[in-house]
């Protein structure tokens, strides 16, 4: 498996439900970041969680990090149609300069 | 407004015709990168630069060149484009440690 793998690859839920996406990684990290991409557009940073943090909130987003399991989850509560997008986790690893390694993303569809 | 700009946004060209995609950021970031995004392969880093005159290969550098003569600019050069370089390209910048800002993307088609 690669550094930074998202699960599931695709997720389809009804508006108002919560969406959970997971990310697993292999090597030690400095921080882990989540990004969102609307179709064909640039990625937008959502939230950064450092390796010494376990949970972080931003609006309807909640991110957890379990360094013992090398995994993170992104929870979007009370989903909206506008949340439809691809979500990527990126792990910041120490490799000379700090390098960001992106997973392949989870495609989230919110059905009205 | 803090942003990363790329030009052109769309480009159709032919095999072997040299092209340059420009990238500029106005946030005084040290670190800049180029990525390509292909279906099923995610985002792959082509080249990166930690500061002026400091560049290094990413995961897929073959067929590409970059330069960093000024802190704000990081052009991507394809000396002899080939059809397998048809892709969606993103420039990005960030401080050495922190969130990354992406440009809007350049969709390149090489015939």
PDB file of C-alpha atoms in Angstrom, chain A residues 1-2 7 10 24-25 32 39-40 44 54 56 59-60 63 76 78-80 89 91 97 99:
ATOM      1  CA  UNK A   1       0.000   0.000   0.000  1.00  0.00           C
ATOM      2  CA  UNK A   2       1.057   3.589  -0.522  1.00  0.00           C
ATOM      3  CA  UNK A   7     -10.928   4.553   2.300  1.00  0.00           C
ATOM      4  CA  UNK A  10     -16.173   6.472  -3.214  1.00  0.00           C
ATOM      5  CA  UNK A  24      -3.911   5.176   6.505  1.00  0.00           C
ATOM      6  CA  UNK A  25      -0.209   5.784   6.149  1.00  0.00           C
ATOM      7  CA  UNK A  32      -1.452  15.166   8.371  1.00  0.00           C
ATOM      8  CA  UNK A  39     -14.157  18.527 -10.080  1.00  0.00           C
ATOM      9  CA  UNK A  40     -11.154  19.610 -12.159  1.00  0.00           C
ATOM     10  CA  UNK A  44      -8.249  23.533  -1.095  1.00  0.00           C
ATOM     11  CA  UNK A  54      -5.458  13.513  18.557  1.00  0.00           C
ATOM     12  CA  UNK A  56      -9.254  18.755  15.744  1.00  0.00           C
ATOM     13  CA  UNK A  59     -16.923  23.995  11.673  1.00  0.00           C
ATOM     14  CA  UNK A  60     -18.653  20.795  10.545  1.00  0.00           C
ATOM     15  CA  UNK A  63     -10.421  15.099  12.192  1.00  0.00           C
ATOM     16  CA  UNK A  76     -18.251  15.814   7.899  1.00  0.00           C
ATOM     17  CA  UNK A  78     -24.818  17.284   8.597  1.00  0.00           C
ATOM     18  CA  UNK A  79     -23.668  16.956   4.994  1.00  0.00           C
ATOM     19  CA  UNK A  80     -24.878  19.306   2.280  1.00  0.00           C
ATOM     20  CA  UNK A  89      -5.344  13.249   2.895  1.00  0.00           C
ATOM     21  CA  UNK A  91       0.963  13.210   5.069  1.00  0.00           C
ATOM     22  CA  UNK A  97      12.493  19.157   3.199  1.00  0.00           C
ATOM     23  CA  UNK A  99       7.366  16.448   1.816  1.00  0.00           C
TER      24      UNK A  99
END
